[in-house]
Tab-separated table of C-alpha atoms in Angstrom:
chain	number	residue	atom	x	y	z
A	6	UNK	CA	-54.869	-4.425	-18.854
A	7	UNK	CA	-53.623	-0.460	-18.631
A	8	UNK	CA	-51.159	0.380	-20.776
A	9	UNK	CA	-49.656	3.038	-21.642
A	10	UNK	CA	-47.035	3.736	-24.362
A	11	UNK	CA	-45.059	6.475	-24.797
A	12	UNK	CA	-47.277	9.460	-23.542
A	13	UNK	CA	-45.978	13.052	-23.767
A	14	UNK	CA	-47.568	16.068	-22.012
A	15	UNK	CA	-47.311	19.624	-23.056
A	16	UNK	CA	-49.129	22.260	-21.461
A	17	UNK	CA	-48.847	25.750	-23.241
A	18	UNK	CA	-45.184	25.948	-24.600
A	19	UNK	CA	-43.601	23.981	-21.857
A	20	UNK	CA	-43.116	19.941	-22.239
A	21	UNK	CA	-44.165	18.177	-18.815
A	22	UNK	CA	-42.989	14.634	-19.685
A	23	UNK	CA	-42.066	12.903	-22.714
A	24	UNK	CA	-41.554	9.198	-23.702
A	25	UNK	CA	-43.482	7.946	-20.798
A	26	UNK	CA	-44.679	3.885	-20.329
A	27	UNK	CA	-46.872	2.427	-17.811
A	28	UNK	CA	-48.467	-1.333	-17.519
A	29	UNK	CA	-50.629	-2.002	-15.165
A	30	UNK	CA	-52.122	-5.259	-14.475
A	31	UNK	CA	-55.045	-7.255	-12.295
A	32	UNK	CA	-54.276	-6.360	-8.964
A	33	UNK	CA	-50.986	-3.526	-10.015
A	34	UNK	CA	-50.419	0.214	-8.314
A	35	UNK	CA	-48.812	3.056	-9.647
A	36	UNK	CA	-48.035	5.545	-7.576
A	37	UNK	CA	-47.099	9.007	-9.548
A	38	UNK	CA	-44.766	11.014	-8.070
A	39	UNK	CA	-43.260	14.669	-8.635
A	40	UNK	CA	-43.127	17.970	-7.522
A	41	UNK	CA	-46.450	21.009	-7.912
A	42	UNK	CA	-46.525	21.711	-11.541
A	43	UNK	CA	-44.952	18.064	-13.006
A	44	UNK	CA	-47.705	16.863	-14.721
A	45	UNK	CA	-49.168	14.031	-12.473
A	46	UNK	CA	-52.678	15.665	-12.630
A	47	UNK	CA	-52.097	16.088	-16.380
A	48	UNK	CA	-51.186	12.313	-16.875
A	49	UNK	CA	-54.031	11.162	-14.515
A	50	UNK	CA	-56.274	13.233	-16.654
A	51	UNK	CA	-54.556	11.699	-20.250
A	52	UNK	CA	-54.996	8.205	-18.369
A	53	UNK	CA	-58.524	8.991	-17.599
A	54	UNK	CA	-59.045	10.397	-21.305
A	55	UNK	CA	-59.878	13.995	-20.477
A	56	UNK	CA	-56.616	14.980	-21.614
A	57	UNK	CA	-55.609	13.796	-25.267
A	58	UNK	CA	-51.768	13.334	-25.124
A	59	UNK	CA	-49.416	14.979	-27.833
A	60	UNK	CA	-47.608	11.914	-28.728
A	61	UNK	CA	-48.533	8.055	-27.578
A	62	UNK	CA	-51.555	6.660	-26.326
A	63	UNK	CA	-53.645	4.404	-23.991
A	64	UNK	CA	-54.960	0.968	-23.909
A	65	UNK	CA	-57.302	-0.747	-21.789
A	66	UNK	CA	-57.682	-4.883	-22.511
A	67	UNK	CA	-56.062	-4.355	-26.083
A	68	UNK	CA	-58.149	-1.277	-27.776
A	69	UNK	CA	-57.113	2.668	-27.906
A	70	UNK	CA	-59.438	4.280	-24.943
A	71	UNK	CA	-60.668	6.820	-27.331
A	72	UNK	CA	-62.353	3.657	-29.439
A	73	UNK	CA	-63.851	2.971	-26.124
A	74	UNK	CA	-65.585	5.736	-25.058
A	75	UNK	CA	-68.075	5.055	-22.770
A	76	UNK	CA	-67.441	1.412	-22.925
A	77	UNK	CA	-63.713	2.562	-20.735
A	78	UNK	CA	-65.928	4.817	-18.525
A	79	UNK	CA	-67.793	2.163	-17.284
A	80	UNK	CA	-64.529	0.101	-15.995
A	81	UNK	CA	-62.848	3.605	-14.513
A	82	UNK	CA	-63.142	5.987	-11.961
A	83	UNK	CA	-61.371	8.810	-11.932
A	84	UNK	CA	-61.882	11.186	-8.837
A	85	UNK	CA	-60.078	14.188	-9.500
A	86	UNK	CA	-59.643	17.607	-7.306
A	87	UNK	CA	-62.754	18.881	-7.120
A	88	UNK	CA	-65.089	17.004	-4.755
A	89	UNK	CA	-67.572	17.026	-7.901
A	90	UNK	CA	-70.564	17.583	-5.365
A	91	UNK	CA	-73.747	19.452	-5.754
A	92	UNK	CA	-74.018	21.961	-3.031
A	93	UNK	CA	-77.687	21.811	-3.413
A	94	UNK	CA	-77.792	18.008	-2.944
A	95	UNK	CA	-77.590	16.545	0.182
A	96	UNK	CA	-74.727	13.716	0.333
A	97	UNK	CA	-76.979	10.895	-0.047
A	98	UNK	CA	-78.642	12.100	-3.040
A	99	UNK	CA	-74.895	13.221	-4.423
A	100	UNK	CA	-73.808	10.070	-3.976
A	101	UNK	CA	-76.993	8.696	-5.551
A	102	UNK	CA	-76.291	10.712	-8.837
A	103	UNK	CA	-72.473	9.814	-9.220
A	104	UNK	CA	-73.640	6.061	-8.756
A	105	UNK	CA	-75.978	6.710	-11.528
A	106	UNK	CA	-73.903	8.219	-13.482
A	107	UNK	CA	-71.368	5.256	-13.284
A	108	UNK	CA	-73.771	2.998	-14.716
A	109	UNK	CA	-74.738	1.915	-10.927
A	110	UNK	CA	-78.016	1.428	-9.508
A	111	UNK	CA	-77.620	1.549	-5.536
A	112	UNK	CA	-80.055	1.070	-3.087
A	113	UNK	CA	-80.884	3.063	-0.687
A	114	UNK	CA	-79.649	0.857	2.122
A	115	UNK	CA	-75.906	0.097	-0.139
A	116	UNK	CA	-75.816	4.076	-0.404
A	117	UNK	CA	-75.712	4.263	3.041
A	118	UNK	CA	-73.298	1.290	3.888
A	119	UNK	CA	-71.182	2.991	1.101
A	120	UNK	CA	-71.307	6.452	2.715
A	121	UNK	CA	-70.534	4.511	6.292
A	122	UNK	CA	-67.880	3.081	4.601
A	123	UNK	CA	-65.882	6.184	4.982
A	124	UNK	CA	-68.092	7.287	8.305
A	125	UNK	CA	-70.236	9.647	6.598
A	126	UNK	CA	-73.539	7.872	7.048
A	127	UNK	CA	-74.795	10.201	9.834
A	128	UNK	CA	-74.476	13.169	7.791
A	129	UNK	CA	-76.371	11.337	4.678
A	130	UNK	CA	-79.287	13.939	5.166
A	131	UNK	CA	-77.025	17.296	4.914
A	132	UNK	CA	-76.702	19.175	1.825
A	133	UNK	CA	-73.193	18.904	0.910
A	134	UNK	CA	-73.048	22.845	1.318
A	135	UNK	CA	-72.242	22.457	5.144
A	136	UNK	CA	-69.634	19.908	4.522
A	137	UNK	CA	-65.671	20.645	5.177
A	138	UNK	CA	-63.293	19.928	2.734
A	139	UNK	CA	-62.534	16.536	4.389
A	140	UNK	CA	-66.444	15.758	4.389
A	141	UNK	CA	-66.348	16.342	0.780
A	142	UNK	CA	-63.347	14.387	-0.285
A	143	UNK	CA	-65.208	11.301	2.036
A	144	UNK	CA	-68.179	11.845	0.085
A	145	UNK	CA	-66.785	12.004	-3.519
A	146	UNK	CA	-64.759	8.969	-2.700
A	147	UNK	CA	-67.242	7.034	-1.127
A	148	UNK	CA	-68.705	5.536	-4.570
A	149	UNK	CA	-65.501	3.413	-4.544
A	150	UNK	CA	-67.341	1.411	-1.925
A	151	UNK	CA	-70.550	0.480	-3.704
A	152	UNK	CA	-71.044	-2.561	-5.102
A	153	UNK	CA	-70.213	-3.200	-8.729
A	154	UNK	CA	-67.473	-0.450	-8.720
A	155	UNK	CA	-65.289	-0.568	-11.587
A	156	UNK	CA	-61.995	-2.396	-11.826
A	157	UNK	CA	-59.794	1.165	-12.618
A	158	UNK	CA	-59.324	3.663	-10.020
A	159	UNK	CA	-57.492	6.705	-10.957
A	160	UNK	CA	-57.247	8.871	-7.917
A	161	UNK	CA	-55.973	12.176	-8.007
A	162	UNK	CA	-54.484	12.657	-4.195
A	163	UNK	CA	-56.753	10.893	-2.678
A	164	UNK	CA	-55.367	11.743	1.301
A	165	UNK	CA	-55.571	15.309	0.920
A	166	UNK	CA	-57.367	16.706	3.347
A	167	UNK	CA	-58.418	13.598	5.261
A	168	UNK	CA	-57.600	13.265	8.814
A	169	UNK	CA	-55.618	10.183	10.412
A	170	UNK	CA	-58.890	8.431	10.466
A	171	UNK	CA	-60.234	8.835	6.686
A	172	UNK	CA	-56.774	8.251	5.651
A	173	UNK	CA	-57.371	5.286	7.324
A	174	UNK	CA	-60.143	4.580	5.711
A	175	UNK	CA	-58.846	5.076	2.013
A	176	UNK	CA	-56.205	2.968	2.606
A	177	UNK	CA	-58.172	-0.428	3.717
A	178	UNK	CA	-60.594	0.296	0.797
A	179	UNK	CA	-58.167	0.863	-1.915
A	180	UNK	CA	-56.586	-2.210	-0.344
A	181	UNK	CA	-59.257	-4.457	-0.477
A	182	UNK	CA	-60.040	-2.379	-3.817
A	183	UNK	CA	-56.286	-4.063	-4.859
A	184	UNK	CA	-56.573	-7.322	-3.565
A	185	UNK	CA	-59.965	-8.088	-5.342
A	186	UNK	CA	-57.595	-7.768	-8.647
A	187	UNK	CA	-58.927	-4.170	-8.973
A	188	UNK	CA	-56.345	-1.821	-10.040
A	189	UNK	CA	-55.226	1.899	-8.725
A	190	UNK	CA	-52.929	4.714	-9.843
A	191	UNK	CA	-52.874	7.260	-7.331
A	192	UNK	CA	-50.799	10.627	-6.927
A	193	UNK	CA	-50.156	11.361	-3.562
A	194	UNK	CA	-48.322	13.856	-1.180
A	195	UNK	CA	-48.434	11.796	1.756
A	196	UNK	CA	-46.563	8.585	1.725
A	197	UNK	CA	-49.179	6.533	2.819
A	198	UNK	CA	-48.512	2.861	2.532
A	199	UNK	CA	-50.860	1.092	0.252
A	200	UNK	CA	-50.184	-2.638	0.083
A	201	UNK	CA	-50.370	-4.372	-2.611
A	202	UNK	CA	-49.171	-7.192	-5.175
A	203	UNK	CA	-46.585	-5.432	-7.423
A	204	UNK	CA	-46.560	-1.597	-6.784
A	205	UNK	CA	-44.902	0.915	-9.340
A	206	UNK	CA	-43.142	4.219	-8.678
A	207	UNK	CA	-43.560	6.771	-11.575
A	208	UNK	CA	-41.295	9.757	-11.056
A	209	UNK	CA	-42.191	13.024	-13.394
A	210	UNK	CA	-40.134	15.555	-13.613
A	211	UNK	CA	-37.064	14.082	-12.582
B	6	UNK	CA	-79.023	6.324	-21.944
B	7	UNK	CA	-82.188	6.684	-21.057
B	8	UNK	CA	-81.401	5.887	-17.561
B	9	UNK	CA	-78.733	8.689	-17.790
B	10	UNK	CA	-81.117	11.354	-19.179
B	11	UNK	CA	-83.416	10.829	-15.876
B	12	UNK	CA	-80.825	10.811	-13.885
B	13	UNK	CA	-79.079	13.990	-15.068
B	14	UNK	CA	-82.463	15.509	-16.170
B	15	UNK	CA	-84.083	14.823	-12.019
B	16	UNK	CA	-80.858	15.988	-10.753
B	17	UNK	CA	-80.488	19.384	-12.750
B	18	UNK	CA	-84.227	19.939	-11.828
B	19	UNK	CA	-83.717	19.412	-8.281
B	20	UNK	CA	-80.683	21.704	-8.068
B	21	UNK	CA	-82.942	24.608	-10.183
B	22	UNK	CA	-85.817	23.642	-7.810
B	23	UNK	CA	-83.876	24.694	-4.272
B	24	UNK	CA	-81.999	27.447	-6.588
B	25	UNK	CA	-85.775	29.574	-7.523
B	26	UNK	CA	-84.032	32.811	-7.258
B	27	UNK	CA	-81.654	31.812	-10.847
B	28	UNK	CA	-84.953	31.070	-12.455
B	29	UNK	CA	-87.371	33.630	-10.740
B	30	UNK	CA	-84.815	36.637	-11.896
B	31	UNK	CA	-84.536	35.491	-15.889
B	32	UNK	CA	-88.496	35.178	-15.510
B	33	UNK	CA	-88.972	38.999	-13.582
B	34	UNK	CA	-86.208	40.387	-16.066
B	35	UNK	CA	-88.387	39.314	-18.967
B	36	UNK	CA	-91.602	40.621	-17.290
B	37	UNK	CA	-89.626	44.137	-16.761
B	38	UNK	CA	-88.272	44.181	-20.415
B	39	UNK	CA	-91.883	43.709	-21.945
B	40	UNK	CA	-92.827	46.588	-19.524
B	41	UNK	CA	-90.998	48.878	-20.225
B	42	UNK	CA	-91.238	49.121	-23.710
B	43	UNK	CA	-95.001	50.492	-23.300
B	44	UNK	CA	-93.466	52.871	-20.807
B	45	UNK	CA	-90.814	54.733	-23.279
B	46	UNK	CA	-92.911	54.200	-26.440
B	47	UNK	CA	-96.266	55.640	-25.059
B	48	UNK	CA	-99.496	53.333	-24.763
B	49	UNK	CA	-101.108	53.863	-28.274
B	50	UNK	CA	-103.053	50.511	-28.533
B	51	UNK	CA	-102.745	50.523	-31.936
B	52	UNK	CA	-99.077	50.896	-32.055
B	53	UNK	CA	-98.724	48.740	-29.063
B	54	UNK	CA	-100.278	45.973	-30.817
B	55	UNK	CA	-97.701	46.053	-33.934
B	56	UNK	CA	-94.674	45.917	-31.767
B	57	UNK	CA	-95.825	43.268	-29.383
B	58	UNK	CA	-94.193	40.730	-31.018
B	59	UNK	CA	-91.072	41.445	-31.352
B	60	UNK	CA	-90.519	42.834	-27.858
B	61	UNK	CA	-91.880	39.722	-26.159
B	62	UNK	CA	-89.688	37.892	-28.565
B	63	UNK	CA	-86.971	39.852	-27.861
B	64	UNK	CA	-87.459	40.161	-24.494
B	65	UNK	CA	-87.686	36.433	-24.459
B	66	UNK	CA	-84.296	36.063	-26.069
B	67	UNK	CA	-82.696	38.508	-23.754
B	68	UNK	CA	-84.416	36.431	-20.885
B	69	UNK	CA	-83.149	32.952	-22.067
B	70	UNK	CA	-79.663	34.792	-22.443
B	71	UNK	CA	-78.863	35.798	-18.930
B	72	UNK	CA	-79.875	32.074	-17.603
B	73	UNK	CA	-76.806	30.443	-20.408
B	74	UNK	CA	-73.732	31.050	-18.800
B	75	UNK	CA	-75.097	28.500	-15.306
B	76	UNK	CA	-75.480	25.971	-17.579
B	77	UNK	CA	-72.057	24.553	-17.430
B	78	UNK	CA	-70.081	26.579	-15.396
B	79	UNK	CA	-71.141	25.555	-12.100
B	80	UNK	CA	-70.723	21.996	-13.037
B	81	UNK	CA	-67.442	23.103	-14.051
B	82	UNK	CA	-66.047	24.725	-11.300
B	83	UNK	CA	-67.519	21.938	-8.834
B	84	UNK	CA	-66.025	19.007	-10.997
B	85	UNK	CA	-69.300	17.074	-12.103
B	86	UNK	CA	-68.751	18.214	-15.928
B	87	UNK	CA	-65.595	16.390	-15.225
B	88	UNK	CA	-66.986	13.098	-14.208
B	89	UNK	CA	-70.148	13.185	-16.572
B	90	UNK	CA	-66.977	13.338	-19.580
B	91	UNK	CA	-65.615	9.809	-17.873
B	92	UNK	CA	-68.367	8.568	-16.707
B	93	UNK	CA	-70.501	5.418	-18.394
B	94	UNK	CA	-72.692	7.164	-20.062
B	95	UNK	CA	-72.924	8.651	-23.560
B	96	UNK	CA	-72.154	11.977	-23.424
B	97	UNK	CA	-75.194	13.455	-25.380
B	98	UNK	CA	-77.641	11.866	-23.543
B	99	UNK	CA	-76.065	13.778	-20.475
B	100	UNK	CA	-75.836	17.318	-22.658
B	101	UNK	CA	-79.382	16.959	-23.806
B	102	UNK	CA	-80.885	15.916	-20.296
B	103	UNK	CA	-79.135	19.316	-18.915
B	104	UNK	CA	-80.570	21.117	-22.256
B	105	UNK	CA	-83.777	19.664	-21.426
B	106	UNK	CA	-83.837	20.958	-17.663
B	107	UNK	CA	-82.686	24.106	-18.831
B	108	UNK	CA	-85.355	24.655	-20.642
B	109	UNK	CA	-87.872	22.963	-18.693
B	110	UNK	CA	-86.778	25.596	-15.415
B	111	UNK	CA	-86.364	29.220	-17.462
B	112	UNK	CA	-88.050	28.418	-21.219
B	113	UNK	CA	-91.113	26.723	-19.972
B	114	UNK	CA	-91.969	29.616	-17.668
B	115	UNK	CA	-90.810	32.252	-20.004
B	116	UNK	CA	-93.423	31.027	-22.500
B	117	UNK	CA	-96.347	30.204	-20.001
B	118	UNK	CA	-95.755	34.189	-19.023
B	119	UNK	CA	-95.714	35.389	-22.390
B	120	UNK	CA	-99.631	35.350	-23.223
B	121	UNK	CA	-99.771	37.211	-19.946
B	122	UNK	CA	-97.377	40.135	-20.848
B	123	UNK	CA	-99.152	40.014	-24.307
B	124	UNK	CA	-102.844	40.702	-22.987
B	125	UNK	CA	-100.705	43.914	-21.467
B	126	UNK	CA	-99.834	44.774	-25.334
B	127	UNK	CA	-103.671	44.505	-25.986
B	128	UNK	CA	-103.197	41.201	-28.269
B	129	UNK	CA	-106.554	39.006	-29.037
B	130	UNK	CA	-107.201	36.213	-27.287
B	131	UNK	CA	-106.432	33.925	-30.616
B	132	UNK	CA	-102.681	35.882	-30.614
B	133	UNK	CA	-102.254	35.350	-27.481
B	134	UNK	CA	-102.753	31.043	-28.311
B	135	UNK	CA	-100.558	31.650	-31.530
B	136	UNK	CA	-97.558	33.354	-29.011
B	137	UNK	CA	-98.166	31.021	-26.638
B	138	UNK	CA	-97.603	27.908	-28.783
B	139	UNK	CA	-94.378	29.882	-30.606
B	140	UNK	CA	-92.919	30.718	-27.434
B	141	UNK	CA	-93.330	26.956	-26.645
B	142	UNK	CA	-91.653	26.051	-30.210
B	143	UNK	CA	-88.911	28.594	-29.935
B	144	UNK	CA	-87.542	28.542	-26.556
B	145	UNK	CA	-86.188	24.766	-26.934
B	146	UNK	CA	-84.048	26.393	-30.082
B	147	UNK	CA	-82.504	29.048	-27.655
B	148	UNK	CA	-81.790	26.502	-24.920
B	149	UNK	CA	-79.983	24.512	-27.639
B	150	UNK	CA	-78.213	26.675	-29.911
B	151	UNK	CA	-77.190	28.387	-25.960
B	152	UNK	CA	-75.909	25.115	-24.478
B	153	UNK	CA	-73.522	24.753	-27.979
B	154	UNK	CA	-72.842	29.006	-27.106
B	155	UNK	CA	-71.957	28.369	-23.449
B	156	UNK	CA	-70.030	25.083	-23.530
B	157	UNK	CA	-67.845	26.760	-26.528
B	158	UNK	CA	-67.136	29.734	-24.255
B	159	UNK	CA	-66.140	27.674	-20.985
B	160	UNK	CA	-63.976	28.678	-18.989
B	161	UNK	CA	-63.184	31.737	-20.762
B	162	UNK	CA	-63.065	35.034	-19.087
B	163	UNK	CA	-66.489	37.315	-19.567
B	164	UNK	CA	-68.157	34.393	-21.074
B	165	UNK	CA	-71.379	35.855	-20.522
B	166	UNK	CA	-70.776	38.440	-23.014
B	167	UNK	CA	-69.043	36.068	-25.241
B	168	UNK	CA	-71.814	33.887	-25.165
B	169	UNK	CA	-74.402	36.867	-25.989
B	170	UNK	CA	-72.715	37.493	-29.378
B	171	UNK	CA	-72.094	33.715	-30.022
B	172	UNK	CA	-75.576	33.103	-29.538
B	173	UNK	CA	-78.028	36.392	-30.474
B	174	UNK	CA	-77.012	35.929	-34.176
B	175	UNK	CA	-78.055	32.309	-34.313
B	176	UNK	CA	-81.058	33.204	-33.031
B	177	UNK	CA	-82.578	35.344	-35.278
B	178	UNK	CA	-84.351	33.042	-37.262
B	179	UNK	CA	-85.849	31.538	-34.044
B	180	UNK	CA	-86.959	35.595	-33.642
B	181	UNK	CA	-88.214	36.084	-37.238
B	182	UNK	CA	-89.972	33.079	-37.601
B	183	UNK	CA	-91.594	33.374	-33.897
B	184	UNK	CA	-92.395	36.831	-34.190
B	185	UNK	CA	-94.030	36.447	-37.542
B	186	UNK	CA	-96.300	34.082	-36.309
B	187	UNK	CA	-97.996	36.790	-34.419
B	188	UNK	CA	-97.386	39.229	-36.648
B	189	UNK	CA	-99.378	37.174	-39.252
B	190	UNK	CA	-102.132	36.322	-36.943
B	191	UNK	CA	-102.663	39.940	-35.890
B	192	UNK	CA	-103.191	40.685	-40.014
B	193	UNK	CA	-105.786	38.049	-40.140
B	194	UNK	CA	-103.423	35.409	-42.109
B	195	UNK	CA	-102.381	31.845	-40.535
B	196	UNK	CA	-99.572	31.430	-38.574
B	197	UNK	CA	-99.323	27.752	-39.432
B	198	UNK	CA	-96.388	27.923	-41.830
B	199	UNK	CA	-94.816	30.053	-39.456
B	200	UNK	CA	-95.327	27.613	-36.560
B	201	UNK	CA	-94.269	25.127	-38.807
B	202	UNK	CA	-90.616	26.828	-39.697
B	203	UNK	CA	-90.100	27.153	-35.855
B	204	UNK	CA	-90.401	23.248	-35.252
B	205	UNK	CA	-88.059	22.433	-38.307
B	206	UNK	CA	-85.802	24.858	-36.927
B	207	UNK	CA	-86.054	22.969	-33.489
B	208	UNK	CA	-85.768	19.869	-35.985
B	209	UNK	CA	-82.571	20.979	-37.107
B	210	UNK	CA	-81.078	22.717	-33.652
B	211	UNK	CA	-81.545	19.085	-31.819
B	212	UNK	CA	-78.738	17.165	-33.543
B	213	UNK	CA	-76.465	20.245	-34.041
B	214	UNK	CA	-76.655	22.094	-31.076
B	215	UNK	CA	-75.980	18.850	-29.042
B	216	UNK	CA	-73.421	17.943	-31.150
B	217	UNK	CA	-71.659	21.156	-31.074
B	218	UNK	CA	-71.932	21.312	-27.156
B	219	UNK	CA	-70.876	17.573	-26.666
B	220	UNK	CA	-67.511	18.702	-28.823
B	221	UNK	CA	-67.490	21.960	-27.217
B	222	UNK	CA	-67.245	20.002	-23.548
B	223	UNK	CA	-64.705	18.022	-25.017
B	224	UNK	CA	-62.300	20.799	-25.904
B	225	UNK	CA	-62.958	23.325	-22.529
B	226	UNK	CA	-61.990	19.694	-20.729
B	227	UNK	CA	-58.647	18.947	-22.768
């Protein structure tokens, strides 16, 4: 389904990664590994096609992801650092927008069993402004649980910031997320165990 | 698409809409522009009358300039610019619904506000119809030719600047052909052909300037 083929990175003068290969399949995780500064961001981003790589490329079901366009945006979600909320909004009508924007029209009612998904629901009404860091990440994440969310999930560290119980949380829904056939590559500090049917380890900077 | 133009357009809206003090300071920095003018220039009606056009148009410009740099930066720095690159929708659609609530929130009330400031510059009430309708033709072309202006300087350090002499010089012919209007109906000729320069030039900005922003975005998010 994902596949990647020889993908280098440079950023400024200084090569991140070169000659790298992924495949993913129905129901496949890659977990990215490396140090601050390796390039998992930057390959998350090149996966996501933010990033145009300096050598290889990407394909999703067959065809280059730049052919694709919006056609690959409707089958991915890519959740990087920033929380991408409106301060202004309050969480349900963020999460209304991002849902929109994803090509998904919620109800009001699967909003909220989204948002208490990840045990936001009783903070639906606040503007995002009040929210911690944790909050946020729960917020920006929960459009994962709506229904009709795509089959690609590219999460850039996904557990930061979350407490024992949100990290919880991720875990069963990127679980289930993996066991529907849906498929995940995540960069991650924490080793948090995320079980599923063939997992790959992606080392950069090694 | 035309589900993602609501969407971004009603959520850019609301955002400006609990933000009023971003669009009530471009709109009291263009009242205080067009008054001061009368101020350092004395309050000859006669003279007042020939150089009303150009400082509301001016003025206008100035106005629509100090609102640009907003238009993609915060969604930068919060990470939505991010998402609206990967998300399902076609990226234009998304670039003209935020052009399109730019201008609705400062453009829209910069040119319901001209006619007033013009009645200060002693203009006749038929003028004041002819800036009105100008203003209304040539604000859309600064909110366009800006968005291309501020998603080119994105990210870079004093953008605001940077986008002031990106996007002044593209603007003149907005200016010429606005202020002439006025400038011909004050002489007693028609302002039509004017009027009707303005909305080819808003004709031509459309497709351009949201091109150039879309490809703009594209390279600030690489």
């Amino acid at each position: 389904m994902l596949n990647a083929n020889g993908l280098s990175c440079e950023r400024g003068d200084r090569q991140l990664f070169a000659g790298l290969s992924l495949a993913l399949e129905a129901g496949g995780l890659a977990r990215l590994l490396g140090a601050n500064g390796s390039g998992k961001t930057s390959l998350l981003r090149i996966l996501a096609g933010l990033t145009r790589p300096a050598a290889g490329e990407v394909r999703w079901r067959g065809e280059r992801i730049g052919d694709l366009a919006e056609e690959y945006g409707r089958e991915l979600a890519y959740i990087g650092h920033a929380p991408a909320l409106k301060d202004e909004l309050t969480v349900a009508e963020n999460l209304a927008f991002a849902a929109r924007l994803a090509g998904i029209v919620a109800s009001g009612a699967q909003l909220e069993a989204a948002l208490e998904v990840l045990g936001m629901a009783t903070r639906a009404a606040l503007p995002a402004r009040v929210l911690s860091q944790g909050q946020k990440r729960r917020v920006s994440l929960a459009r994962l649980a709506l229904p009709g969310a795509p089959a690609l999930w590219l999460l850039d560290e996904p557990f930061a910031a979350l407490d024992e119980d949100g990290i919880g949380r991720v875990r069963a829904l990127t679980e289930a997320h993996l066991a529907r056939g849906g498929m995940l590559v995540l960069t991650s500090h924490q080793d948090v165990p995320v079980a599923a049917g063939s997992i790959q380890t992606v080392t950069l900077g090694a | 698409m035309t589900a993602a133009f609501a969407a971004v357009l009603r959520r850019d809206l609301l955002v400006a809409l609990r933000r009023k003090g971003d669009a009530l300071n471009v709109l009291i920095f263009f009242v205080i522009v067009a008054s001061l003018f009368p101020l350092g220039t004395g309050a000859e009606p006669g003279q007042l009358r020939t150089m009303a056009a150009g400082v509301i148009w001016v003025g206008a410009l100035l106005a629509a300039l100090l609102s640009l740099p907003r238009l993609f930066a915060a969604d930068l720095a919060d990470g939505t610019l991010e998402q609206m690159l990967v998300s399902a929708q076609p990226l234009p659609a998304v670039v003209a619904a935020k052009v399109a609530a730019h201008w609705l929130s400062t453009g829209l009330p910069l040119a319901l506000i001209a006619p007033v400031l013009g009645l200060q510059y002693g203009l006749p009430s038929d003028a004041l119809l002819v800036l009105l309708g100008a203003v209304l033709l040539g604000t859309p072309v600064l909110s366009l030719v800006g968005a291309a202006g501020a998603a080119l300087t994105l990210g870079v350090r004093g953008a605001g600047v940077l986008t002031g002499l990106l996007v002044l010089p593209l603007c003149v012919p907005a200016l010429v052909f606005g202020a002439g209007a006025l400038t011909a109906s004050l002489s007693g000729l028609a302002p039509g052909p004017h009027l009707s320069l303005l909305g080819a030039l808003l004709a031509v900005s459309l497709p351009l300037g949201l091109w150039a922003a879309c490809a703009a975005l594209r390279v600030a998010l690489d």
